[in-house]
Amino acid sequence: MNPTPAAYGWLAGAIASEVLGTAFLQKSAQFTRLVPTLAMAVLYAASFYFLSQALRSLPLGIAYAIWGGLGIILTAAVGAIVFRQMLDAPAILGIALIVSGVIVINLFSTSSGH
């Protein structure tokens, strides 16, 4: 499998859609608000569609690790910036470990097809 720039574009779209969908999940108030609930559903569906397109040329394990890792990081950032949900030191350390894992995969793994 030889990843293409388009595959990383699809993966970026999947990550952005998932993060926005999760923000709307927070705004849906446990599915009691219709518009945020619908936005969440559409964005999650888009995220999985975009991820499926990225999987045409990215290995599943690599794509999912990047999607999940960056999704966690960006969702935590949205939580802190938009919803004022501050993280404590152990949470920040855990996210730093996730970031380091994604970096190691992308820089050193031969599985990623670089």
CSV table of C-alpha atoms in Angstrom, one decimal:
chain,number,residue,atom,x,y,z
A,1,MET,CA,0.0,0.0,0.0
A,2,ASN,CA,1.4,3.3,-1.0
A,3,PRO,CA,-0.4,6.2,0.7
A,4,THR,CA,-1.3,9.2,-1.5
A,5,PRO,CA,-1.6,12.8,-0.6
A,6,ALA,CA,-5.4,12.4,-1.2
A,7,ALA,CA,-5.5,9.6,1.4
A,8,TYR,CA,-4.1,12.0,4.0
A,9,GLY,CA,-6.7,14.6,2.9
A,10,TRP,CA,-9.5,12.1,3.4
A,11,LEU,CA,-8.0,11.3,6.8
A,12,ALA,CA,-7.9,15.0,7.7
A,13,GLY,CA,-11.5,15.3,6.7
A,14,ALA,CA,-12.4,12.3,8.8
A,15,ILE,CA,-10.6,13.7,11.9
A,16,ALA,CA,-12.2,17.2,11.5
A,17,SER,CA,-15.7,15.7,11.0
A,18,GLU,CA,-15.3,13.4,14.1
A,19,VAL,CA,-14.1,16.3,16.3
A,20,LEU,CA,-16.9,18.6,15.1
A,21,GLY,CA,-19.4,15.8,15.6
A,22,THR,CA,-18.2,15.3,19.1
A,23,ALA,CA,-18.6,19.0,19.9
A,24,PHE,CA,-22.2,18.8,18.6
A,25,LEU,CA,-22.7,15.7,20.8
A,26,GLN,CA,-21.8,17.9,23.8
A,27,LYS,CA,-24.3,20.5,22.5
A,28,SER,CA,-27.0,18.0,21.9
A,29,ALA,CA,-27.7,17.7,25.7
A,30,GLN,CA,-28.1,13.9,25.6
A,31,PHE,CA,-30.0,14.0,22.3
A,32,THR,CA,-32.6,16.4,23.7
A,33,ARG,CA,-31.8,19.2,21.2
A,34,LEU,CA,-32.7,18.3,17.6
A,35,VAL,CA,-30.3,20.5,15.5
A,36,PRO,CA,-27.1,19.6,17.4
A,37,THR,CA,-28.2,15.9,17.4
A,38,LEU,CA,-28.7,16.0,13.6
A,39,ALA,CA,-25.4,17.8,13.1
A,40,MET,CA,-23.6,15.2,15.2
A,41,ALA,CA,-25.1,12.3,13.2
A,42,VAL,CA,-24.3,13.9,9.9
A,43,LEU,CA,-20.7,14.7,10.9
A,44,TYR,CA,-20.1,11.2,12.4
A,45,ALA,CA,-21.4,9.6,9.2
A,46,ALA,CA,-19.2,11.9,7.1
A,47,SER,CA,-16.2,11.0,9.3
A,48,PHE,CA,-16.7,7.3,8.7
A,49,TYR,CA,-17.1,7.9,5.0
A,50,PHE,CA,-13.9,10.0,4.8
A,51,LEU,CA,-12.1,7.4,6.8
A,52,SER,CA,-13.3,4.6,4.4
A,53,GLN,CA,-11.9,6.7,1.5
A,54,ALA,CA,-8.5,7.1,3.3
A,55,LEU,CA,-8.4,3.3,3.8
A,56,ARG,CA,-8.1,2.8,0.0
A,57,SER,CA,-4.4,3.5,0.3
A,58,LEU,CA,-3.5,3.7,4.0
A,59,PRO,CA,-3.2,0.6,6.2
A,60,LEU,CA,-6.1,0.3,8.7
A,61,GLY,CA,-3.9,0.2,11.8
A,62,ILE,CA,-2.0,3.3,10.8
A,63,ALA,CA,-5.0,5.3,9.7
A,64,TYR,CA,-7.0,4.4,12.8
A,65,ALA,CA,-4.1,5.3,15.1
A,66,ILE,CA,-3.8,8.7,13.5
A,67,TRP,CA,-7.6,9.2,13.4
A,68,GLY,CA,-8.1,8.2,17.0
A,69,GLY,CA,-5.0,9.9,18.4
A,70,LEU,CA,-5.5,13.3,16.6
A,71,GLY,CA,-9.2,13.1,17.3
A,72,ILE,CA,-8.5,12.8,21.1
A,73,ILE,CA,-6.0,15.7,21.0
A,74,LEU,CA,-8.3,18.0,19.0
A,75,THR,CA,-11.4,17.1,21.0
A,76,ALA,CA,-9.5,17.9,24.2
A,77,ALA,CA,-8.5,21.2,22.7
A,78,VAL,CA,-12.1,22.0,21.7
A,79,GLY,CA,-13.3,21.0,25.2
A,80,ALA,CA,-10.8,23.4,26.8
A,81,ILE,CA,-11.3,26.3,24.4
A,82,VAL,CA,-15.0,26.1,23.6
A,83,PHE,CA,-16.5,24.4,26.6
A,84,ARG,CA,-13.9,25.6,29.2
A,85,GLN,CA,-13.2,22.0,30.3
A,86,MET,CA,-9.7,22.3,31.6
A,87,LEU,CA,-7.4,19.3,31.8
A,88,ASP,CA,-5.3,18.3,34.8
A,89,ALA,CA,-1.6,17.3,34.7
A,90,PRO,CA,-2.3,13.5,34.3
A,91,ALA,CA,-4.7,14.2,31.4
A,92,ILE,CA,-2.1,16.4,29.7
A,93,LEU,CA,0.6,13.8,30.2
A,94,GLY,CA,-1.7,11.1,28.7
A,95,ILE,CA,-2.4,13.2,25.6
A,96,ALA,CA,1.4,13.9,25.3
A,97,LEU,CA,2.0,10.2,25.2
A,98,ILE,CA,-0.7,9.8,22.5
A,99,VAL,CA,1.0,12.6,20.4
A,100,SER,CA,4.4,10.9,20.9
A,101,GLY,CA,2.9,7.6,19.6
A,102,VAL,CA,1.5,9.2,16.5
A,103,ILE,CA,4.8,10.9,15.8
A,104,VAL,CA,6.7,7.6,16.3
A,105,ILE,CA,4.4,5.8,13.9
A,106,ASN,CA,4.7,8.5,11.2
A,107,LEU,CA,8.4,9.0,11.5
A,108,PHE,CA,9.7,5.5,12.1
A,109,SER,CA,7.2,2.8,11.2
A,110,THR,CA,7.6,1.0,7.9
A,111,SER,CA,4.0,-0.1,8.2
A,112,SER,CA,2.8,3.4,7.4
A,113,GLY,CA,4.1,3.1,3.8
A,114,HIS,CA,6.1,6.3,3.8
